[in-house]
Amino acid sequence: MLCPASCFPLLRDLSQLRCLLGWPRQRGVCVTGTNRPVCHTKPLPGSKYSSAGCLLSLHHSEKPEHEEVCEFRPYTCPCPGASCKWQGSLEEVMPHLMHAHKSITTLQGEDIVFLATDINLPGAVDWVMMQSCFGHHFMLVLEKQEKYEGHQQFFAIVLLIGTRKQAENFAYRLELNGNRRRLTWEATPRSIHDGVAAAIMNSDCLVFDTSIAHLFADNGNLGINVTISMC
């Protein structure tokens, strides 16, 4: 049933109807008068990280997806497998690691050896080291997971203590060397904003199983050559 025109005595043209029904994407307040109506729009709300510098204005349905990957969201402790609940700014990450995770060794230079000791330890194990070069710090991680009983996999990854945009300026190479054998992986480092879990889930890392690890290990210790370069 069509509503007679008398139902909307003040709606003199379509723009008033659009304003009343809220058709524009932005919320508006309709002001009518003797002349043509004017819709004063209210800006869409910003990200919950706007106070940290995010300038985007988002529809409420878009906010959760954006805020999950927003560059301005707080950084969490990048140590894998740790129960550390620390959060803070990028500038506070290294001081946090040096104060709360003093066992992590830092090596200087663009070409170093990451030595993972006792790789035959049972269960899930993480080895972590820092590499400092080109004015930045990189976190080197070797993670062992037990996929199912009797089958273990190793995942080696390099993370930049920095933003995703900064990470795009670098490349890294991981290399295992043994008796007439070589296994190499080259990629762009991940930002610690992405984390180790995301790299493993997307297979964006060096992956090998226990049998491969034993081919390159020496008395249960595995040395990984790590080279960082600028793109």
PDB file of C-alpha atoms in Angstrom:
ATOM      1  CA  MET A   1       0.000   0.000   0.000  1.00  0.00           C
ATOM      2  CA  LEU A   2       1.428   3.365  -1.031  1.00  0.00           C
ATOM      3  CA  CYS A   3       1.539   6.096   1.558  1.00  0.00           C
ATOM      4  CA  PRO A   4      -0.215   9.287   0.424  1.00  0.00           C
ATOM      5  CA  ALA A   5       1.842  12.412  -0.020  1.00  0.00           C
ATOM      6  CA  SER A   6       0.165  13.897   3.072  1.00  0.00           C
ATOM      7  CA  CYS A   7       2.184  11.428   5.196  1.00  0.00           C
ATOM      8  CA  PHE A   8       5.275  13.496   4.432  1.00  0.00           C
ATOM      9  CA  PRO A   9       4.012  17.079   4.277  1.00  0.00           C
ATOM     10  CA  LEU A  10       7.489  18.553   4.839  1.00  0.00           C
ATOM     11  CA  LEU A  11       9.339  16.480   2.248  1.00  0.00           C
ATOM     12  CA  ARG A  12       9.433  18.837  -0.704  1.00  0.00           C
ATOM     13  CA  ASP A  13      12.042  16.932  -2.696  1.00  0.00           C
ATOM     14  CA  LEU A  14      14.056  13.700  -2.755  1.00  0.00           C
ATOM     15  CA  SER A  15      17.051  15.122  -0.892  1.00  0.00           C
ATOM     16  CA  GLN A  16      14.896  15.633   2.190  1.00  0.00           C
ATOM     17  CA  LEU A  17      13.675  12.045   1.970  1.00  0.00           C
ATOM     18  CA  ARG A  18      17.261  10.732   1.709  1.00  0.00           C
ATOM     19  CA  CYS A  19      18.271  12.785   4.697  1.00  0.00           C
ATOM     20  CA  LEU A  20      15.347  11.582   6.798  1.00  0.00           C
ATOM     21  CA  LEU A  21      15.901   7.919   5.968  1.00  0.00           C
ATOM     22  CA  GLY A  22      19.652   8.130   6.500  1.00  0.00           C
ATOM     23  CA  TRP A  23      20.579   6.973   3.013  1.00  0.00           C
ATOM     24  CA  PRO A  24      23.911   8.827   2.923  1.00  0.00           C
ATOM     25  CA  ARG A  25      26.760   6.738   4.337  1.00  0.00           C
ATOM     26  CA  GLN A  26      27.568   9.430   6.850  1.00  0.00           C
ATOM     27  CA  ARG A  27      25.070  10.173   9.546  1.00  0.00           C
ATOM     28  CA  GLY A  28      23.292  13.467   8.984  1.00  0.00           C
ATOM     29  CA  VAL A  29      20.932  15.918  10.582  1.00  0.00           C
ATOM     30  CA  CYS A  30      18.331  17.393   8.252  1.00  0.00           C
ATOM     31  CA  VAL A  31      17.507  21.087   8.611  1.00  0.00           C
ATOM     32  CA  THR A  32      14.433  22.280   6.724  1.00  0.00           C
ATOM     33  CA  GLY A  33      13.201  25.767   6.035  1.00  0.00           C
ATOM     34  CA  THR A  34      11.550  27.858   3.407  1.00  0.00           C
ATOM     35  CA  ASN A  35      14.433  27.163   1.016  1.00  0.00           C
ATOM     36  CA  ARG A  36      16.018  23.878  -0.016  1.00  0.00           C
ATOM     37  CA  PRO A  37      16.947  21.621   2.928  1.00  0.00           C
ATOM     38  CA  VAL A  38      20.569  21.212   4.033  1.00  0.00           C
ATOM     39  CA  CYS A  39      22.045  18.019   5.483  1.00  0.00           C
ATOM     40  CA  HIS A  40      24.826  18.651   7.990  1.00  0.00           C
ATOM     41  CA  THR A  41      26.888  15.450   8.056  1.00  0.00           C
ATOM     42  CA  LYS A  42      28.652  14.166  11.122  1.00  0.00           C
ATOM     43  CA  PRO A  43      32.082  12.616  10.528  1.00  0.00           C
ATOM     44  CA  LEU A  44      32.439   8.871  10.892  1.00  0.00           C
ATOM     45  CA  PRO A  45      34.184   7.711  14.060  1.00  0.00           C
ATOM     46  CA  GLY A  46      37.889   7.007  13.882  1.00  0.00           C
ATOM     47  CA  SER A  47      39.920   3.982  14.917  1.00  0.00           C
ATOM     48  CA  LYS A  48      40.308   3.306  18.623  1.00  0.00           C
ATOM     49  CA  TYR A  49      44.005   3.977  18.020  1.00  0.00           C
ATOM     50  CA  SER A  50      43.370   7.533  16.789  1.00  0.00           C
ATOM     51  CA  SER A  51      45.025   8.912  19.941  1.00  0.00           C
ATOM     52  CA  ALA A  52      48.194   7.045  18.912  1.00  0.00           C
ATOM     53  CA  GLY A  53      48.205   8.615  15.434  1.00  0.00           C
ATOM     54  CA  CYS A  54      45.753   6.654  13.251  1.00  0.00           C
ATOM     55  CA  LEU A  55      43.915   9.172  11.057  1.00  0.00           C
ATOM     56  CA  LEU A  56      41.381   6.853   9.381  1.00  0.00           C
ATOM     57  CA  SER A  57      37.643   7.423   9.711  1.00  0.00           C
ATOM     58  CA  LEU A  58      35.804   4.133   9.502  1.00  0.00           C
ATOM     59  CA  HIS A  59      32.298   2.764   9.347  1.00  0.00           C
ATOM     60  CA  HIS A  60      31.578   0.756  12.485  1.00  0.00           C
ATOM     61  CA  SER A  61      31.512  -2.482  10.475  1.00  0.00           C
ATOM     62  CA  GLU A  62      35.031  -1.798   9.135  1.00  0.00           C
ATOM     63  CA  LYS A  63      36.661  -0.978  12.470  1.00  0.00           C
ATOM     64  CA  PRO A  64      37.346  -4.492  13.857  1.00  0.00           C
ATOM     65  CA  GLU A  65      39.162  -5.664  10.717  1.00  0.00           C
ATOM     66  CA  HIS A  66      41.277  -2.511  10.498  1.00  0.00           C
ATOM     67  CA  GLU A  67      42.122  -2.368  14.195  1.00  0.00           C
ATOM     68  CA  GLU A  68      43.455  -5.921  14.028  1.00  0.00           C
ATOM     69  CA  VAL A  69      46.241  -4.819  11.651  1.00  0.00           C
ATOM     70  CA  CYS A  70      46.494  -1.094  12.465  1.00  0.00           C
ATOM     71  CA  GLU A  71      50.108   0.105  12.533  1.00  0.00           C
ATOM     72  CA  PHE A  72      49.269   2.287  15.535  1.00  0.00           C
ATOM     73  CA  ARG A  73      48.005  -0.482  17.801  1.00  0.00           C
ATOM     74  CA  PRO A  74      50.286  -1.261  20.766  1.00  0.00           C
ATOM     75  CA  TYR A  75      53.164  -3.669  20.253  1.00  0.00           C
ATOM     76  CA  THR A  76      53.125  -6.855  22.298  1.00  0.00           C
ATOM     77  CA  CYS A  77      56.175  -8.701  23.579  1.00  0.00           C
ATOM     78  CA  PRO A  78      57.641 -10.458  20.495  1.00  0.00           C
ATOM     79  CA  CYS A  79      59.149 -13.389  22.416  1.00  0.00           C
ATOM     80  CA  PRO A  80      57.514 -16.579  21.129  1.00  0.00           C
ATOM     81  CA  GLY A  81      55.973 -18.989  23.575  1.00  0.00           C
ATOM     82  CA  ALA A  82      56.428 -16.568  26.486  1.00  0.00           C
ATOM     83  CA  SER A  83      53.685 -15.767  28.943  1.00  0.00           C
ATOM     84  CA  CYS A  84      54.788 -12.118  28.963  1.00  0.00           C
ATOM     85  CA  LYS A  85      51.757  -9.815  28.673  1.00  0.00           C
ATOM     86  CA  TRP A  86      53.741  -6.610  28.090  1.00  0.00           C
ATOM     87  CA  GLN A  87      52.408  -3.997  25.649  1.00  0.00           C
ATOM     88  CA  GLY A  88      53.887  -0.681  24.619  1.00  0.00           C
ATOM     89  CA  SER A  89      55.172   1.524  21.824  1.00  0.00           C
ATOM     90  CA  LEU A  90      57.750   0.472  19.245  1.00  0.00           C
ATOM     91  CA  GLU A  91      60.403   2.595  20.957  1.00  0.00           C
ATOM     92  CA  GLU A  92      59.833   0.658  24.186  1.00  0.00           C
ATOM     93  CA  VAL A  93      60.253  -2.843  22.718  1.00  0.00           C
ATOM     94  CA  MET A  94      64.060  -3.097  22.936  1.00  0.00           C
ATOM     95  CA  PRO A  95      64.274  -1.648  26.468  1.00  0.00           C
ATOM     96  CA  HIS A  96      61.622  -4.175  27.499  1.00  0.00           C
ATOM     97  CA  LEU A  97      63.557  -7.092  25.983  1.00  0.00           C
ATOM     98  CA  MET A  98      66.822  -5.978  27.594  1.00  0.00           C
ATOM     99  CA  HIS A  99      65.185  -5.613  31.001  1.00  0.00           C
ATOM    100  CA  ALA A 100      62.684  -8.488  31.110  1.00  0.00           C
ATOM    101  CA  HIS A 101      64.364 -11.056  28.816  1.00  0.00           C
ATOM    102  CA  LYS A 102      68.040 -10.719  29.670  1.00  0.00           C
ATOM    103  CA  SER A 103      68.835 -14.265  28.561  1.00  0.00           C
ATOM    104  CA  ILE A 104      68.483 -13.266  24.890  1.00  0.00           C
ATOM    105  CA  THR A 105      71.899 -12.837  23.275  1.00  0.00           C
ATOM    106  CA  THR A 106      72.537 -10.013  20.795  1.00  0.00           C
ATOM    107  CA  LEU A 107      75.149 -10.354  18.035  1.00  0.00           C
ATOM    108  CA  GLN A 108      76.421  -7.455  15.939  1.00  0.00           C
ATOM    109  CA  GLY A 109      76.819  -7.576  12.163  1.00  0.00           C
ATOM    110  CA  GLU A 110      74.906  -8.405   9.034  1.00  0.00           C
ATOM    111  CA  ASP A 111      76.260 -11.971   8.799  1.00  0.00           C
ATOM    112  CA  ILE A 112      76.151 -14.112  11.952  1.00  0.00           C
ATOM    113  CA  VAL A 113      75.635 -17.702  13.084  1.00  0.00           C
ATOM    114  CA  PHE A 114      72.496 -18.466  15.080  1.00  0.00           C
ATOM    115  CA  LEU A 115      73.356 -21.503  17.230  1.00  0.00           C
ATOM    116  CA  ALA A 116      70.430 -23.540  18.547  1.00  0.00           C
ATOM    117  CA  THR A 117      71.657 -25.938  21.218  1.00  0.00           C
ATOM    118  CA  ASP A 118      70.103 -29.256  22.256  1.00  0.00           C
ATOM    119  CA  ILE A 119      67.619 -29.465  19.399  1.00  0.00           C
ATOM    120  CA  ASN A 120      66.671 -32.957  20.595  1.00  0.00           C
ATOM    121  CA  LEU A 121      64.913 -31.600  23.661  1.00  0.00           C
ATOM    122  CA  PRO A 122      61.393 -33.096  23.853  1.00  0.00           C
ATOM    123  CA  GLY A 123      58.216 -31.126  23.261  1.00  0.00           C
ATOM    124  CA  ALA A 124      57.773 -27.602  21.909  1.00  0.00           C
ATOM    125  CA  VAL A 125      60.927 -25.490  22.219  1.00  0.00           C
ATOM    126  CA  ASP A 126      61.891 -21.966  21.106  1.00  0.00           C
ATOM    127  CA  TRP A 127      65.374 -20.581  20.494  1.00  0.00           C
ATOM    128  CA  VAL A 128      65.703 -16.793  20.250  1.00  0.00           C
ATOM    129  CA  MET A 129      68.579 -14.463  19.403  1.00  0.00           C
ATOM    130  CA  MET A 130      68.903 -10.802  18.430  1.00  0.00           C
ATOM    131  CA  GLN A 131      70.933  -9.499  15.501  1.00  0.00           C
ATOM    132  CA  SER A 132      71.885  -5.821  15.267  1.00  0.00           C
ATOM    133  CA  CYS A 133      72.887  -4.243  11.944  1.00  0.00           C
ATOM    134  CA  PHE A 134      72.020  -1.327   9.637  1.00  0.00           C
ATOM    135  CA  GLY A 135      70.844   0.638  12.671  1.00  0.00           C
ATOM    136  CA  HIS A 136      68.061  -1.865  13.405  1.00  0.00           C
ATOM    137  CA  HIS A 137      67.455  -4.906  15.581  1.00  0.00           C
ATOM    138  CA  PHE A 138      66.233  -8.225  14.210  1.00  0.00           C
ATOM    139  CA  MET A 139      64.811 -11.124  16.218  1.00  0.00           C
ATOM    140  CA  LEU A 140      65.887 -14.575  15.050  1.00  0.00           C
ATOM    141  CA  VAL A 141      63.563 -17.389  16.064  1.00  0.00           C
ATOM    142  CA  LEU A 142      63.781 -21.157  15.684  1.00  0.00           C
ATOM    143  CA  GLU A 143      60.621 -22.886  16.881  1.00  0.00           C
ATOM    144  CA  LYS A 144      60.086 -26.620  17.218  1.00  0.00           C
ATOM    145  CA  GLN A 145      56.529 -27.931  17.219  1.00  0.00           C
ATOM    146  CA  GLU A 146      55.189 -31.433  17.564  1.00  0.00           C
ATOM    147  CA  LYS A 147      52.575 -31.725  14.831  1.00  0.00           C
ATOM    148  CA  TYR A 148      51.522 -35.173  15.963  1.00  0.00           C
ATOM    149  CA  GLU A 149      53.095 -37.915  18.037  1.00  0.00           C
ATOM    150  CA  GLY A 150      56.553 -38.712  16.772  1.00  0.00           C
ATOM    151  CA  HIS A 151      56.567 -36.025  14.076  1.00  0.00           C
ATOM    152  CA  GLN A 152      58.260 -32.709  14.827  1.00  0.00           C
ATOM    153  CA  GLN A 153      58.864 -29.701  12.605  1.00  0.00           C
ATOM    154  CA  PHE A 154      61.224 -26.742  12.877  1.00  0.00           C
ATOM    155  CA  PHE A 155      60.348 -23.198  11.768  1.00  0.00           C
ATOM    156  CA  ALA A 156      63.038 -20.522  11.374  1.00  0.00           C
ATOM    157  CA  ILE A 157      62.065 -16.875  10.900  1.00  0.00           C
ATOM    158  CA  VAL A 158      63.531 -13.366  11.128  1.00  0.00           C
ATOM    159  CA  LEU A 159      61.455 -10.494  12.536  1.00  0.00           C
ATOM    160  CA  LEU A 160      62.306  -6.800  12.417  1.00  0.00           C
ATOM    161  CA  ILE A 161      61.853  -4.752  15.565  1.00  0.00           C
ATOM    162  CA  GLY A 162      60.075  -2.162  13.461  1.00  0.00           C
ATOM    163  CA  THR A 163      57.061  -1.456  11.283  1.00  0.00           C
ATOM    164  CA  ARG A 164      55.889  -3.403   8.239  1.00  0.00           C
ATOM    165  CA  LYS A 165      56.998  -0.553   5.992  1.00  0.00           C
ATOM    166  CA  GLN A 166      60.495  -0.584   7.485  1.00  0.00           C
ATOM    167  CA  ALA A 167      60.683  -4.365   7.053  1.00  0.00           C
ATOM    168  CA  GLU A 168      60.185  -3.984   3.300  1.00  0.00           C
ATOM    169  CA  ASN A 169      63.619  -2.316   3.104  1.00  0.00           C
ATOM    170  CA  PHE A 170      65.430  -5.514   4.111  1.00  0.00           C
ATOM    171  CA  ALA A 171      65.935  -9.096   3.017  1.00  0.00           C
ATOM    172  CA  TYR A 172      67.334 -12.021   4.949  1.00  0.00           C
ATOM    173  CA  ARG A 173      68.871 -15.377   4.098  1.00  0.00           C
ATOM    174  CA  LEU A 174      68.925 -18.452   6.317  1.00  0.00           C
ATOM    175  CA  GLU A 175      71.361 -21.182   5.399  1.00  0.00           C
ATOM    176  CA  LEU A 176      72.057 -24.644   6.780  1.00  0.00           C
ATOM    177  CA  ASN A 177      75.361 -26.190   5.717  1.00  0.00           C
ATOM    178  CA  GLY A 178      76.430 -29.797   6.158  1.00  0.00           C
ATOM    179  CA  ASN A 179      78.513 -32.469   4.492  1.00  0.00           C
ATOM    180  CA  ARG A 180      78.018 -31.620   0.795  1.00  0.00           C
ATOM    181  CA  ARG A 181      74.539 -30.331   1.619  1.00  0.00           C
ATOM    182  CA  ARG A 182      73.012 -26.878   1.757  1.00  0.00           C
ATOM    183  CA  LEU A 183      69.493 -25.677   2.591  1.00  0.00           C
ATOM    184  CA  THR A 184      68.707 -22.006   1.951  1.00  0.00           C
ATOM    185  CA  TRP A 185      65.708 -19.731   2.529  1.00  0.00           C
ATOM    186  CA  GLU A 186      65.485 -16.087   1.423  1.00  0.00           C
ATOM    187  CA  ALA A 187      62.655 -13.695   2.227  1.00  0.00           C
ATOM    188  CA  THR A 188      61.621 -10.283   3.533  1.00  0.00           C
ATOM    189  CA  PRO A 189      61.605 -10.137   7.326  1.00  0.00           C
ATOM    190  CA  ARG A 190      58.289  -9.858   9.089  1.00  0.00           C
ATOM    191  CA  SER A 191      57.518  -6.983  11.425  1.00  0.00           C
ATOM    192  CA  ILE A 192      57.064  -7.964  15.066  1.00  0.00           C
ATOM    193  CA  HIS A 193      53.548  -6.552  14.595  1.00  0.00           C
ATOM    194  CA  ASP A 194      52.826  -9.706  12.561  1.00  0.00           C
ATOM    195  CA  GLY A 195      54.577 -12.095  14.920  1.00  0.00           C
ATOM    196  CA  VAL A 196      55.988 -15.600  14.589  1.00  0.00           C
ATOM    197  CA  ALA A 197      52.617 -17.360  14.587  1.00  0.00           C
ATOM    198  CA  ALA A 198      51.444 -15.483  11.476  1.00  0.00           C
ATOM    199  CA  ALA A 199      54.646 -16.372   9.603  1.00  0.00           C
ATOM    200  CA  ILE A 200      54.287 -20.058  10.474  1.00  0.00           C
ATOM    201  CA  MET A 201      50.593 -20.109   9.593  1.00  0.00           C
ATOM    202  CA  ASN A 202      51.380 -18.620   6.150  1.00  0.00           C
ATOM    203  CA  SER A 203      54.461 -20.837   5.645  1.00  0.00           C
ATOM    204  CA  ASP A 204      56.532 -17.653   5.296  1.00  0.00           C
ATOM    205  CA  CYS A 205      59.621 -19.152   6.928  1.00  0.00           C
ATOM    206  CA  LEU A 206      62.184 -21.920   6.620  1.00  0.00           C
ATOM    207  CA  VAL A 207      60.465 -25.214   7.439  1.00  0.00           C
ATOM    208  CA  PHE A 208      62.201 -28.569   7.946  1.00  0.00           C
ATOM    209  CA  ASP A 209      61.583 -31.745   9.897  1.00  0.00           C
ATOM    210  CA  THR A 210      63.686 -33.661  12.418  1.00  0.00           C
ATOM    211  CA  SER A 211      65.419 -35.840   9.829  1.00  0.00           C
ATOM    212  CA  ILE A 212      66.603 -32.750   7.931  1.00  0.00           C
ATOM    213  CA  ALA A 213      67.727 -31.104  11.184  1.00  0.00           C
ATOM    214  CA  HIS A 214      69.883 -34.139  12.027  1.00  0.00           C
ATOM    215  CA  LEU A 215      71.599 -33.927   8.628  1.00  0.00           C
ATOM    216  CA  PHE A 216      72.936 -30.488   9.552  1.00  0.00           C
ATOM    217  CA  ALA A 217      73.267 -30.765  13.336  1.00  0.00           C
ATOM    218  CA  ASP A 218      76.535 -31.350  15.160  1.00  0.00           C
ATOM    219  CA  ASN A 219      76.209 -33.212  18.462  1.00  0.00           C
ATOM    220  CA  GLY A 220      72.631 -32.013  18.851  1.00  0.00           C
ATOM    221  CA  ASN A 221      73.446 -28.371  18.055  1.00  0.00           C
ATOM    222  CA  LEU A 222      72.212 -26.654  14.906  1.00  0.00           C
ATOM    223  CA  GLY A 223      74.020 -23.654  13.432  1.00  0.00           C
ATOM    224  CA  ILE A 224      72.043 -21.412  11.075  1.00  0.00           C
ATOM    225  CA  ASN A 225      73.895 -18.803   9.034  1.00  0.00           C
ATOM    226  CA  VAL A 226      71.842 -15.595   9.014  1.00  0.00           C
ATOM    227  CA  THR A 227      72.552 -12.782   6.560  1.00  0.00           C
ATOM    228  CA  ILE A 228      70.658  -9.483   6.566  1.00  0.00           C
ATOM    229  CA  SER A 229      70.858  -7.154   3.558  1.00  0.00           C
ATOM    230  CA  MET A 230      69.226  -3.912   2.471  1.00  0.00           C
ATOM    231  CA  CYS A 231      67.016  -3.940  -0.621  1.00  0.00           C
TER     232      CYS A 231
END
